[in-house]
Structure formats: C-alpha cells, structure tokens
CSV table of C-alpha atoms in Angstrom, one decimal:
chain,number,residue,atom,x,y,z
A,5,UNK,CA,21.2,-98.1,-13.2
A,6,UNK,CA,19.7,-100.8,-11.3
A,7,UNK,CA,21.6,-101.5,-8.1
A,8,UNK,CA,19.6,-104.8,-6.8
A,9,UNK,CA,18.1,-107.5,-8.7
A,10,UNK,CA,15.0,-107.1,-10.9
A,11,UNK,CA,12.1,-109.7,-11.5
A,12,UNK,CA,9.8,-109.8,-13.9
A,13,UNK,CA,6.8,-112.2,-15.2
A,14,UNK,CA,6.2,-112.1,-19.1
A,15,UNK,CA,2.2,-112.2,-17.8
A,16,UNK,CA,2.6,-108.8,-16.4
A,17,UNK,CA,4.2,-107.2,-19.6
A,18,UNK,CA,2.0,-105.4,-22.4
A,19,UNK,CA,1.7,-107.7,-25.4
A,20,UNK,CA,2.9,-106.0,-28.4
A,21,UNK,CA,2.6,-107.5,-32.0
A,22,UNK,CA,3.1,-106.9,-35.7
A,23,UNK,CA,0.8,-108.3,-38.4
A,24,UNK,CA,2.0,-107.6,-41.8
A,25,UNK,CA,3.1,-109.5,-44.9
A,26,UNK,CA,6.6,-107.5,-44.4
A,27,UNK,CA,7.7,-108.7,-41.0
A,28,UNK,CA,5.4,-111.6,-40.2
A,29,UNK,CA,3.0,-112.0,-37.1
A,30,UNK,CA,4.8,-112.1,-34.1
A,31,UNK,CA,3.7,-110.9,-30.4
A,32,UNK,CA,6.1,-109.9,-28.0
A,33,UNK,CA,6.7,-109.0,-24.3
A,34,UNK,CA,9.4,-107.0,-23.3
A,35,UNK,CA,10.9,-108.3,-19.9
A,36,UNK,CA,14.0,-105.7,-19.5
A,37,UNK,CA,14.5,-102.5,-21.1
A,38,UNK,CA,15.8,-99.2,-19.5
A,39,UNK,CA,12.7,-97.3,-21.0
A,40,UNK,CA,10.3,-99.8,-19.0
A,41,UNK,CA,12.4,-100.8,-15.9
A,42,UNK,CA,14.9,-99.8,-13.7
A,43,UNK,CA,17.6,-101.8,-15.9
A,44,UNK,CA,20.4,-100.9,-18.6
A,45,UNK,CA,23.3,-102.6,-20.4
A,46,UNK,CA,20.5,-105.2,-22.1
A,47,UNK,CA,17.0,-105.5,-23.5
A,48,UNK,CA,15.5,-109.0,-23.1
A,49,UNK,CA,12.0,-110.1,-23.8
A,50,UNK,CA,9.8,-113.3,-25.3
A,51,UNK,CA,8.6,-113.3,-28.8
A,52,UNK,CA,5.7,-115.9,-30.0
A,53,UNK,CA,5.3,-116.7,-33.5
A,54,UNK,CA,1.6,-118.5,-34.0
A,55,UNK,CA,1.0,-121.7,-35.8
A,56,UNK,CA,0.3,-120.8,-39.5
A,57,UNK,CA,1.6,-117.6,-39.3
A,58,UNK,CA,2.7,-116.4,-42.6
A,59,UNK,CA,6.0,-116.6,-44.0
A,60,UNK,CA,7.6,-112.8,-44.2
A,61,UNK,CA,8.4,-111.7,-47.7
A,62,UNK,CA,11.7,-110.6,-46.4
A,63,UNK,CA,13.5,-110.2,-43.1
A,64,UNK,CA,14.5,-107.4,-41.0
A,65,UNK,CA,18.1,-105.6,-39.7
A,66,UNK,CA,19.1,-103.6,-36.8
A,67,UNK,CA,22.3,-102.0,-36.0
A,68,UNK,CA,22.3,-104.3,-32.8
A,69,UNK,CA,23.4,-108.0,-32.6
A,70,UNK,CA,20.7,-110.1,-31.4
A,71,UNK,CA,20.7,-113.5,-29.4
A,72,UNK,CA,17.4,-115.7,-29.7
A,73,UNK,CA,17.1,-119.1,-27.7
A,74,UNK,CA,14.3,-121.1,-28.6
A,75,UNK,CA,11.9,-121.4,-25.4
A,76,UNK,CA,9.8,-124.0,-27.5
A,77,UNK,CA,8.4,-125.3,-30.5
A,78,UNK,CA,10.3,-125.5,-34.2
A,79,UNK,CA,10.8,-123.3,-36.8
A,80,UNK,CA,13.5,-121.6,-39.2
A,81,UNK,CA,15.8,-119.0,-38.6
A,82,UNK,CA,16.8,-117.2,-42.2
A,83,UNK,CA,20.0,-115.4,-41.8
A,84,UNK,CA,21.0,-113.4,-45.2
A,85,UNK,CA,18.7,-115.8,-46.8
A,86,UNK,CA,20.0,-119.1,-45.5
A,87,UNK,CA,17.8,-121.2,-43.4
A,88,UNK,CA,18.6,-123.1,-40.6
A,89,UNK,CA,16.0,-125.2,-38.6
A,90,UNK,CA,15.7,-124.5,-34.9
A,91,UNK,CA,14.1,-126.4,-31.8
A,92,UNK,CA,13.4,-126.2,-28.4
A,93,UNK,CA,17.2,-125.4,-26.6
A,94,UNK,CA,18.7,-124.0,-29.8
A,95,UNK,CA,20.6,-120.8,-29.6
A,96,UNK,CA,21.3,-118.3,-32.4
A,97,UNK,CA,23.4,-115.3,-32.1
A,98,UNK,CA,22.9,-112.8,-35.2
A,99,UNK,CA,25.4,-109.8,-35.9
A,100,UNK,CA,24.2,-106.7,-36.3
A,101,UNK,CA,23.0,-105.3,-39.8
A,102,UNK,CA,22.0,-108.6,-40.7
A,103,UNK,CA,19.1,-109.5,-42.4
A,104,UNK,CA,17.1,-112.3,-40.6
A,105,UNK,CA,13.7,-113.6,-39.6
A,106,UNK,CA,12.4,-116.4,-37.7
A,107,UNK,CA,9.5,-118.5,-38.9
A,108,UNK,CA,7.2,-121.0,-37.3
A,109,UNK,CA,7.1,-124.4,-39.1
A,110,UNK,CA,5.6,-126.4,-36.0
A,111,UNK,CA,2.3,-127.3,-34.8
A,112,UNK,CA,2.5,-125.4,-31.4
A,113,UNK,CA,3.6,-121.7,-31.1
A,114,UNK,CA,7.3,-120.6,-31.8
A,115,UNK,CA,8.6,-119.3,-28.6
A,116,UNK,CA,11.9,-117.5,-28.1
A,117,UNK,CA,13.9,-115.1,-25.6
A,118,UNK,CA,15.4,-112.3,-27.4
A,119,UNK,CA,18.4,-110.5,-26.3
A,120,UNK,CA,19.9,-107.0,-27.3
A,121,UNK,CA,23.2,-105.5,-26.0
A,122,UNK,CA,21.5,-102.2,-25.5
A,123,UNK,CA,20.1,-100.4,-22.7
A,124,UNK,CA,16.2,-99.9,-24.3
A,125,UNK,CA,14.1,-101.4,-26.7
A,126,UNK,CA,13.6,-98.0,-28.1
A,127,UNK,CA,17.1,-97.9,-29.0
A,128,UNK,CA,16.4,-100.7,-31.9
A,129,UNK,CA,15.6,-99.3,-34.9
A,130,UNK,CA,13.9,-102.4,-37.4
A,131,UNK,CA,14.4,-101.7,-40.9
A,132,UNK,CA,14.3,-103.6,-43.9
A,133,UNK,CA,17.3,-104.1,-46.9
A,134,UNK,CA,16.5,-100.5,-48.4
A,135,UNK,CA,17.0,-99.2,-44.8
A,136,UNK,CA,12.7,-98.4,-45.0
A,137,UNK,CA,12.1,-97.8,-41.0
A,138,UNK,CA,9.8,-101.0,-39.7
A,139,UNK,CA,9.2,-99.9,-36.4
A,140,UNK,CA,7.8,-96.9,-34.7
A,141,UNK,CA,8.7,-96.4,-30.7
A,142,UNK,CA,4.9,-98.1,-30.9
A,143,UNK,CA,5.5,-101.1,-32.8
A,144,UNK,CA,5.5,-101.5,-37.1
A,145,UNK,CA,5.0,-98.6,-39.4
A,146,UNK,CA,2.1,-99.5,-41.5
C-alpha cells in the first residue's frame, strides 16, 4: 500500500481503552493499521497498563501471533497459565490462538509496543477460551 515512509506520534493517535474484570484495564494507541494509515502487512501500537490495575480473570486469544516489547515498567506476561516476569527491554513472542495477558506489578505504568503481522487492527478478533468475542471494531463488548 504505502510506497513511502509513514511517520506517527503516539500523541496524535486516539486513546482506546478496555476497563473490565475479564480483559483488565488497558489503554492503547494504534500507530500503524491499514484502516487508519496508508500502511499494510503490520499492525503496531503502544499499550499501557496502569499502576494498580486489577489482574484479569483470564487472558485473551486471537488468531494472529503477537509480539510485545516492554518499553517501560515491570510486570508479568501470562501465557497459557504460566507467568513470566518482564521489565524494560524484554520482548515476548506469543503464538496465535494462545491465551495470554500482561499484568502490571510495578509502581509505574507498564508500557509495551505490540505488533501483529496483519494489515489492520480490525482483523484482530479478541476472544476468550470459550470463543466468546471480546471486542467489536470499536473496543470491548460489555
């Protein structure tokens, strides 16, 4: 799609949020997504989990593999029930259709870069273990 470089600032992106005991509390800013920018092949953004955010009951799944790169903070990434401590500079690759969730355990917001190998964030259908869809094209389904 794009034949030239595309530059974005997180501060220019719309803040999107989930606030739920099922999905946890998270804000995110989608930097690159074909439905928002003249880009393709990857969807990239920044997510932030606030200090004191409740631990979600379960993780979520989606068809696409996902990469997390921890920008700042400390926390846990729980993959298929196994928790691993993460901090600034750590990277995690999560296979598609694998239950996962990030949890903030520190005293500053946990910020991470997320990457999906798909054209558009709207391609990513979040669901729980029972295949109940957790998101619509505009965020969380309550």
